[in-house]
JSON list of C-alpha atoms in Angstrom, two decimals:
[
{"chain": "A", "resi": 32, "resn": "UNK", "atom": "CA", "xyz": [-1.04, -8.89, 13.58]},
{"chain": "A", "resi": 33, "resn": "UNK", "atom": "CA", "xyz": [-0.02, -6.93, 10.51]},
{"chain": "A", "resi": 34, "resn": "UNK", "atom": "CA", "xyz": [3.26, -5.06, 10.47]},
{"chain": "A", "resi": 35, "resn": "UNK", "atom": "CA", "xyz": [3.08, -1.87, 8.42]},
{"chain": "A", "resi": 36, "resn": "UNK", "atom": "CA", "xyz": [6.31, -0.18, 7.44]},
{"chain": "A", "resi": 37, "resn": "UNK", "atom": "CA", "xyz": [5.75, 3.56, 7.16]},
{"chain": "A", "resi": 38, "resn": "UNK", "atom": "CA", "xyz": [6.74, 4.59, 3.62]},
{"chain": "A", "resi": 39, "resn": "UNK", "atom": "CA", "xyz": [8.44, 7.90, 2.97]},
{"chain": "A", "resi": 40, "resn": "UNK", "atom": "CA", "xyz": [6.29, 10.93, 2.15]},
{"chain": "A", "resi": 41, "resn": "UNK", "atom": "CA", "xyz": [7.26, 13.18, -0.78]},
{"chain": "A", "resi": 42, "resn": "UNK", "atom": "CA", "xyz": [5.86, 16.72, -0.73]},
{"chain": "A", "resi": 43, "resn": "UNK", "atom": "CA", "xyz": [5.16, 17.94, -4.25]},
{"chain": "A", "resi": 44, "resn": "UNK", "atom": "CA", "xyz": [3.90, 21.17, -5.79]},
{"chain": "A", "resi": 45, "resn": "UNK", "atom": "CA", "xyz": [1.30, 20.30, -8.40]},
{"chain": "A", "resi": 46, "resn": "UNK", "atom": "CA", "xyz": [1.30, 22.65, -11.41]},
{"chain": "A", "resi": 47, "resn": "UNK", "atom": "CA", "xyz": [-1.87, 23.30, -13.40]},
{"chain": "A", "resi": 48, "resn": "UNK", "atom": "CA", "xyz": [-1.33, 22.14, -16.98]},
{"chain": "A", "resi": 49, "resn": "UNK", "atom": "CA", "xyz": [-3.92, 24.45, -18.58]},
{"chain": "A", "resi": 50, "resn": "UNK", "atom": "CA", "xyz": [-5.76, 21.83, -20.63]},
{"chain": "A", "resi": 51, "resn": "UNK", "atom": "CA", "xyz": [-9.53, 21.61, -20.06]},
{"chain": "A", "resi": 52, "resn": "UNK", "atom": "CA", "xyz": [-10.74, 18.07, -19.46]},
{"chain": "A", "resi": 53, "resn": "UNK", "atom": "CA", "xyz": [-13.96, 18.76, -17.57]},
{"chain": "A", "resi": 54, "resn": "UNK", "atom": "CA", "xyz": [-11.92, 18.99, -14.36]},
{"chain": "A", "resi": 55, "resn": "UNK", "atom": "CA", "xyz": [-8.75, 20.69, -13.19]},
{"chain": "A", "resi": 56, "resn": "UNK", "atom": "CA", "xyz": [-5.55, 18.88, -14.25]},
{"chain": "A", "resi": 57, "resn": "UNK", "atom": "CA", "xyz": [-2.19, 19.05, -12.43]},
{"chain": "A", "resi": 58, "resn": "UNK", "atom": "CA", "xyz": [1.14, 17.22, -12.55]},
{"chain": "A", "resi": 59, "resn": "UNK", "atom": "CA", "xyz": [4.38, 17.04, -10.59]},
{"chain": "A", "resi": 60, "resn": "UNK", "atom": "CA", "xyz": [7.82, 15.46, -11.11]},
{"chain": "A", "resi": 61, "resn": "UNK", "atom": "CA", "xyz": [10.11, 13.72, -8.63]},
{"chain": "A", "resi": 62, "resn": "UNK", "atom": "CA", "xyz": [12.35, 10.65, -8.06]},
{"chain": "A", "resi": 63, "resn": "UNK", "atom": "CA", "xyz": [11.71, 7.61, -5.87]},
{"chain": "A", "resi": 64, "resn": "UNK", "atom": "CA", "xyz": [11.29, 3.83, -5.77]},
{"chain": "A", "resi": 65, "resn": "UNK", "atom": "CA", "xyz": [9.46, 1.30, -3.62]},
{"chain": "A", "resi": 66, "resn": "UNK", "atom": "CA", "xyz": [6.43, 2.40, -1.61]},
{"chain": "A", "resi": 67, "resn": "UNK", "atom": "CA", "xyz": [5.97, 6.15, -1.03]},
{"chain": "A", "resi": 68, "resn": "UNK", "atom": "CA", "xyz": [3.37, 8.88, -0.63]},
{"chain": "A", "resi": 69, "resn": "UNK", "atom": "CA", "xyz": [2.97, 11.89, -2.91]},
{"chain": "A", "resi": 70, "resn": "UNK", "atom": "CA", "xyz": [1.56, 14.82, -0.97]},
{"chain": "A", "resi": 71, "resn": "UNK", "atom": "CA", "xyz": [0.35, 18.17, -2.29]},
{"chain": "A", "resi": 72, "resn": "UNK", "atom": "CA", "xyz": [-2.01, 21.01, -1.47]},
{"chain": "A", "resi": 73, "resn": "UNK", "atom": "CA", "xyz": [-4.60, 22.54, -3.80]},
{"chain": "A", "resi": 74, "resn": "UNK", "atom": "CA", "xyz": [-6.29, 25.27, -1.72]},
{"chain": "A", "resi": 75, "resn": "UNK", "atom": "CA", "xyz": [-9.85, 26.14, -2.66]},
{"chain": "A", "resi": 76, "resn": "UNK", "atom": "CA", "xyz": [-10.11, 23.17, -5.00]},
{"chain": "A", "resi": 77, "resn": "UNK", "atom": "CA", "xyz": [-9.89, 19.98, -2.92]},
{"chain": "A", "resi": 78, "resn": "UNK", "atom": "CA", "xyz": [-12.01, 18.74, -0.02]},
{"chain": "A", "resi": 79, "resn": "UNK", "atom": "CA", "xyz": [-12.96, 15.27, 1.19]},
{"chain": "A", "resi": 80, "resn": "UNK", "atom": "CA", "xyz": [-15.85, 15.16, -1.32]},
{"chain": "A", "resi": 81, "resn": "UNK", "atom": "CA", "xyz": [-13.58, 15.82, -4.32]},
{"chain": "A", "resi": 82, "resn": "UNK", "atom": "CA", "xyz": [-13.22, 13.17, -6.98]},
{"chain": "A", "resi": 83, "resn": "UNK", "atom": "CA", "xyz": [-9.53, 12.81, -7.87]},
{"chain": "A", "resi": 84, "resn": "UNK", "atom": "CA", "xyz": [-8.07, 10.55, -10.53]},
{"chain": "A", "resi": 85, "resn": "UNK", "atom": "CA", "xyz": [-4.31, 9.95, -10.61]},
{"chain": "A", "resi": 86, "resn": "UNK", "atom": "CA", "xyz": [-1.76, 8.33, -12.88]},
{"chain": "A", "resi": 87, "resn": "UNK", "atom": "CA", "xyz": [1.98, 7.73, -12.63]},
{"chain": "A", "resi": 88, "resn": "UNK", "atom": "CA", "xyz": [4.52, 7.31, -15.40]},
{"chain": "A", "resi": 89, "resn": "UNK", "atom": "CA", "xyz": [8.26, 7.22, -15.81]},
{"chain": "A", "resi": 90, "resn": "UNK", "atom": "CA", "xyz": [9.71, 10.35, -17.42]},
{"chain": "A", "resi": 91, "resn": "UNK", "atom": "CA", "xyz": [12.89, 11.16, -19.29]},
{"chain": "A", "resi": 92, "resn": "UNK", "atom": "CA", "xyz": [14.45, 13.89, -21.40]},
{"chain": "A", "resi": 93, "resn": "UNK", "atom": "CA", "xyz": [13.62, 13.56, -25.10]},
{"chain": "A", "resi": 94, "resn": "UNK", "atom": "CA", "xyz": [14.33, 16.37, -27.59]},
{"chain": "A", "resi": 95, "resn": "UNK", "atom": "CA", "xyz": [15.18, 18.67, -24.64]},
{"chain": "A", "resi": 96, "resn": "UNK", "atom": "CA", "xyz": [11.73, 18.10, -23.08]},
{"chain": "A", "resi": 97, "resn": "UNK", "atom": "CA", "xyz": [10.54, 16.06, -20.12]},
{"chain": "A", "resi": 98, "resn": "UNK", "atom": "CA", "xyz": [8.22, 13.40, -21.55]},
{"chain": "A", "resi": 99, "resn": "UNK", "atom": "CA", "xyz": [6.57, 10.28, -20.15]},
{"chain": "A", "resi": 100, "resn": "UNK", "atom": "CA", "xyz": [7.59, 6.89, -21.52]},
{"chain": "A", "resi": 101, "resn": "UNK", "atom": "CA", "xyz": [6.95, 3.21, -20.82]},
{"chain": "A", "resi": 102, "resn": "UNK", "atom": "CA", "xyz": [10.06, 1.92, -19.09]},
{"chain": "A", "resi": 103, "resn": "UNK", "atom": "CA", "xyz": [10.87, -1.49, -17.63]},
{"chain": "A", "resi": 104, "resn": "UNK", "atom": "CA", "xyz": [9.63, -0.67, -14.10]},
{"chain": "A", "resi": 105, "resn": "UNK", "atom": "CA", "xyz": [6.06, -1.24, -12.99]},
{"chain": "A", "resi": 106, "resn": "UNK", "atom": "CA", "xyz": [4.61, 1.97, -11.50]},
{"chain": "A", "resi": 107, "resn": "UNK", "atom": "CA", "xyz": [1.34, 1.96, -9.58]},
{"chain": "A", "resi": 108, "resn": "UNK", "atom": "CA", "xyz": [-1.10, 4.32, -7.94]},
{"chain": "A", "resi": 109, "resn": "UNK", "atom": "CA", "xyz": [-2.46, 2.46, -4.91]},
{"chain": "A", "resi": 110, "resn": "UNK", "atom": "CA", "xyz": [-4.69, 5.00, -3.15]},
{"chain": "A", "resi": 111, "resn": "UNK", "atom": "CA", "xyz": [-5.83, 8.60, -3.64]},
{"chain": "A", "resi": 112, "resn": "UNK", "atom": "CA", "xyz": [-7.15, 10.51, -0.61]},
{"chain": "A", "resi": 113, "resn": "UNK", "atom": "CA", "xyz": [-8.61, 14.05, -0.88]},
{"chain": "A", "resi": 114, "resn": "UNK", "atom": "CA", "xyz": [-8.78, 15.80, 2.50]},
{"chain": "A", "resi": 115, "resn": "UNK", "atom": "CA", "xyz": [-10.80, 18.70, 3.92]},
{"chain": "A", "resi": 116, "resn": "UNK", "atom": "CA", "xyz": [-7.62, 20.78, 4.48]},
{"chain": "A", "resi": 117, "resn": "UNK", "atom": "CA", "xyz": [-7.14, 21.03, 0.65]},
{"chain": "A", "resi": 118, "resn": "UNK", "atom": "CA", "xyz": [-4.44, 18.37, 0.67]},
{"chain": "A", "resi": 119, "resn": "UNK", "atom": "CA", "xyz": [-4.15, 15.31, -1.56]},
{"chain": "A", "resi": 120, "resn": "UNK", "atom": "CA", "xyz": [-2.33, 12.17, -0.48]},
{"chain": "A", "resi": 121, "resn": "UNK", "atom": "CA", "xyz": [-1.44, 9.59, -3.14]},
{"chain": "A", "resi": 122, "resn": "UNK", "atom": "CA", "xyz": [0.12, 6.24, -2.22]},
{"chain": "A", "resi": 123, "resn": "UNK", "atom": "CA", "xyz": [2.41, 5.01, -5.03]},
{"chain": "A", "resi": 124, "resn": "UNK", "atom": "CA", "xyz": [4.70, 2.09, -5.72]},
{"chain": "A", "resi": 125, "resn": "UNK", "atom": "CA", "xyz": [7.60, 1.83, -8.16]},
{"chain": "A", "resi": 126, "resn": "UNK", "atom": "CA", "xyz": [8.84, -1.74, -8.56]},
{"chain": "A", "resi": 127, "resn": "UNK", "atom": "CA", "xyz": [12.54, -0.98, -9.05]},
{"chain": "A", "resi": 128, "resn": "UNK", "atom": "CA", "xyz": [15.69, -1.21, -6.91]},
{"chain": "A", "resi": 129, "resn": "UNK", "atom": "CA", "xyz": [16.81, 2.39, -7.35]},
{"chain": "A", "resi": 130, "resn": "UNK", "atom": "CA", "xyz": [15.18, 5.80, -7.71]},
{"chain": "A", "resi": 131, "resn": "UNK", "atom": "CA", "xyz": [13.55, 6.57, -11.06]},
{"chain": "A", "resi": 132, "resn": "UNK", "atom": "CA", "xyz": [12.21, 9.86, -12.42]},
{"chain": "A", "resi": 133, "resn": "UNK", "atom": "CA", "xyz": [8.41, 9.88, -12.39]},
{"chain": "A", "resi": 134, "resn": "UNK", "atom": "CA", "xyz": [5.44, 12.13, -12.98]},
{"chain": "A", "resi": 135, "resn": "UNK", "atom": "CA", "xyz": [2.19, 11.98, -11.03]},
{"chain": "A", "resi": 136, "resn": "UNK", "atom": "CA", "xyz": [-0.76, 13.55, -12.82]},
{"chain": "A", "resi": 137, "resn": "UNK", "atom": "CA", "xyz": [-4.11, 14.22, -11.19]},
{"chain": "A", "resi": 138, "resn": "UNK", "atom": "CA", "xyz": [-7.47, 15.47, -12.36]},
{"chain": "A", "resi": 139, "resn": "UNK", "atom": "CA", "xyz": [-9.79, 16.98, -9.75]},
{"chain": "A", "resi": 140, "resn": "UNK", "atom": "CA", "xyz": [-13.57, 17.06, -10.19]}
]
């Protein structure tokens, strides 16, 4: 029998980034490590038939701006689940022993 440890769930407010890519693009910032869920709501835009693509990257402050960069930690998107209640659930993993700043970006079609 498999033993599943329930990872923590991080509620995030996705902010539309304004760039047109054929879909609607959003991103959110937070800190974590290990296995966790990113959770957000996009009312009127997401249902279980939505196609959602997600990425994760480490972020830092460069020239007084938050910018993504390639750090030493492996960061992974494991699953993306659009739901009929307009919510998006993204399972992520950061292979590091302490919390790191990260950005999750999604595009909804």
